[in-house]
Amino acid sequence: MTIITDEQCTGYSSPGHPERPQRIIDTLALLRSQKKLPLTWSAPIAVTEQQLVRAHTASHIAHVKAAAENFDGDTPALPGIYDHAIRSVGGALHAMKLARERKPAFSLLRPPGHHATQNQAMGFCYFNSIAIAALEALAGGLERVAVFDFDVHHGNGTEAILLNKPGTLFCSVHQSPCYPGTGKTDVGRNCFNFPVAPHTPRTEYRDVLSRAMDRVLAFKPQVIGVSAGFDCYARDPLAQETLEAEDFQWLGEKLRTAGVPFFSVLEGGYSSDLPELILAYLRGASAS
């Protein structure tokens, strides 16, 4: 398993904000100290304007680059945020390229991306890294690319960007009602939503995840991009779900044994247990 990261991503913060540098700092510390899972380390790759504009409007890109006022109450215009967001995109692009070589990869960077739409930064997200990587895979010659989003919040931005895009499929499993209030029904020809109620028992939640994965695999994708959000954890402060570390390991195993190349991009997950949750997922996603 290759971990794509850059500690520069810990160089911004907003007081009291749940999307904090410690998410990465603590996870890196655990992954570097553990001995059971062999890991390879790499860095994000360069991002071109052409790659960005497949998913975002030129005006949105310019807005993030020149950001002077907060985008919303959750998404501050912090110094250097454009460079941080570009770095996350570069991590997703690198992970996708490795997946195409059948090398599993996890992009461990911040900020997350799946709420960013074509022309709006929101929900801690500025550029939609997973959508940009999916569209790059299509541009690179693939015919069928799927995005599987298990973050507890609906990936509204990814849905908006990929809606009815030929060659793409989007599946999201998420709590409803919950931020951002979307994802209650399927949309268009290729976006399939699997809302779950707050406090859904773990066994039921796994059943929903399995159904969503079946929908992804029925599409026969050549690569799967995974929006890996760990906020459906039982003790995450931003939602009310029930999963435990072993459920994330199970999910990683399910992806690995599906026989389709996949790559994962960190989205949410705001509990202090995030490092253990990511490690459990990586154990499942890695061949023993």
PDB file of N, CA and C in Angstrom, residues 199-209 232 234 241-248 250:
ATOM      1  N   HIS A 199     -28.041   6.598  13.826  1.00  0.00           N
ATOM      2  CA  HIS A 199     -28.035   5.480  14.779  1.00  0.00           C
ATOM      3  C   HIS A 199     -28.418   4.150  14.133  1.00  0.00           C
ATOM      4  N   THR A 200     -28.184   4.025  12.824  1.00  0.00           N
ATOM      5  CA  THR A 200     -28.456   2.752  12.160  1.00  0.00           C
ATOM      6  C   THR A 200     -27.525   1.667  12.717  1.00  0.00           C
ATOM      7  N   PRO A 201     -28.045   0.522  13.142  1.00  0.00           N
ATOM      8  CA  PRO A 201     -27.196  -0.541  13.682  1.00  0.00           C
ATOM      9  C   PRO A 201     -26.114  -0.967  12.685  1.00  0.00           C
ATOM     10  N   ARG A 202     -24.983  -1.382  13.228  1.00  0.00           N
ATOM     11  CA  ARG A 202     -23.824  -1.711  12.390  1.00  0.00           C
ATOM     12  C   ARG A 202     -24.140  -2.759  11.329  1.00  0.00           C
ATOM     13  N   THR A 203     -24.865  -3.786  11.696  1.00  0.00           N
ATOM     14  CA  THR A 203     -25.150  -4.843  10.719  1.00  0.00           C
ATOM     15  C   THR A 203     -25.996  -4.297   9.564  1.00  0.00           C
ATOM     16  N   GLU A 204     -26.940  -3.427   9.871  1.00  0.00           N
ATOM     17  CA  GLU A 204     -27.756  -2.820   8.813  1.00  0.00           C
ATOM     18  C   GLU A 204     -26.904  -1.881   7.955  1.00  0.00           C
ATOM     19  N   TYR A 205     -26.014  -1.150   8.625  1.00  0.00           N
ATOM     20  CA  TYR A 205     -25.149  -0.223   7.881  1.00  0.00           C
ATOM     21  C   TYR A 205     -24.272  -1.010   6.909  1.00  0.00           C
ATOM     22  N   ARG A 206     -23.726  -2.132   7.371  1.00  0.00           N
ATOM     23  CA  ARG A 206     -22.910  -2.968   6.477  1.00  0.00           C
ATOM     24  C   ARG A 206     -23.734  -3.460   5.293  1.00  0.00           C
ATOM     25  N   ASP A 207     -24.988  -3.816   5.536  1.00  0.00           N
ATOM     26  CA  ASP A 207     -25.841  -4.273   4.444  1.00  0.00           C
ATOM     27  C   ASP A 207     -26.005  -3.186   3.389  1.00  0.00           C
ATOM     28  N   VAL A 208     -26.167  -1.946   3.837  1.00  0.00           N
ATOM     29  CA  VAL A 208     -26.312  -0.844   2.887  1.00  0.00           C
ATOM     30  C   VAL A 208     -25.002  -0.634   2.114  1.00  0.00           C
ATOM     31  N   LEU A 209     -23.880  -0.674   2.811  1.00  0.00           N
ATOM     32  CA  LEU A 209     -22.587  -0.558   2.137  1.00  0.00           C
ATOM     33  C   LEU A 209     -22.414  -1.662   1.090  1.00  0.00           C
ATOM     34  N   CYS A 232     -18.492   8.130   9.848  1.00  0.00           N
ATOM     35  CA  CYS A 232     -19.598   7.234  10.200  1.00  0.00           C
ATOM     36  C   CYS A 232     -19.208   6.353  11.388  1.00  0.00           C
ATOM     37  N   ALA A 234     -18.676   5.415  15.299  1.00  0.00           N
ATOM     38  CA  ALA A 234     -19.643   5.551  16.391  1.00  0.00           C
ATOM     39  C   ALA A 234     -19.379   6.753  17.295  1.00  0.00           C
ATOM     40  N   GLU A 241     -23.628   7.993  13.744  1.00  0.00           N
ATOM     41  CA  GLU A 241     -23.661   6.628  13.236  1.00  0.00           C
ATOM     42  C   GLU A 241     -22.907   5.671  14.150  1.00  0.00           C
ATOM     43  N   THR A 242     -22.670   4.455  13.716  1.00  0.00           N
ATOM     44  CA  THR A 242     -22.389   3.368  14.656  1.00  0.00           C
ATOM     45  C   THR A 242     -21.194   2.498  14.302  1.00  0.00           C
ATOM     46  N   LEU A 243     -20.481   2.784  13.220  1.00  0.00           N
ATOM     47  CA  LEU A 243     -19.424   1.873  12.791  1.00  0.00           C
ATOM     48  C   LEU A 243     -18.234   1.888  13.745  1.00  0.00           C
ATOM     49  N   GLU A 244     -17.543   0.753  13.808  1.00  0.00           N
ATOM     50  CA  GLU A 244     -16.347   0.579  14.620  1.00  0.00           C
ATOM     51  C   GLU A 244     -15.159   0.310  13.700  1.00  0.00           C
ATOM     52  N   ALA A 245     -13.975   0.264  14.282  1.00  0.00           N
ATOM     53  CA  ALA A 245     -12.763   0.086  13.480  1.00  0.00           C
ATOM     54  C   ALA A 245     -12.843  -1.169  12.616  1.00  0.00           C
ATOM     55  N   GLU A 246     -13.377  -2.252  13.167  1.00  0.00           N
ATOM     56  CA  GLU A 246     -13.420  -3.501  12.397  1.00  0.00           C
ATOM     57  C   GLU A 246     -14.341  -3.397  11.185  1.00  0.00           C
ATOM     58  N   ASP A 247     -15.297  -2.478  11.234  1.00  0.00           N
ATOM     59  CA  ASP A 247     -16.154  -2.284  10.062  1.00  0.00           C
ATOM     60  C   ASP A 247     -15.387  -1.624   8.918  1.00  0.00           C
ATOM     61  N   PHE A 248     -14.472  -0.726   9.255  1.00  0.00           N
ATOM     62  CA  PHE A 248     -13.652  -0.111   8.204  1.00  0.00           C
ATOM     63  C   PHE A 248     -12.665  -1.126   7.626  1.00  0.00           C
ATOM     64  N   TRP A 250     -13.306  -4.338   7.409  1.00  0.00           N
ATOM     65  CA  TRP A 250     -14.191  -5.139   6.544  1.00  0.00           C
ATOM     66  C   TRP A 250     -14.417  -4.442   5.200  1.00  0.00           C
TER      67      TRP A 250
END
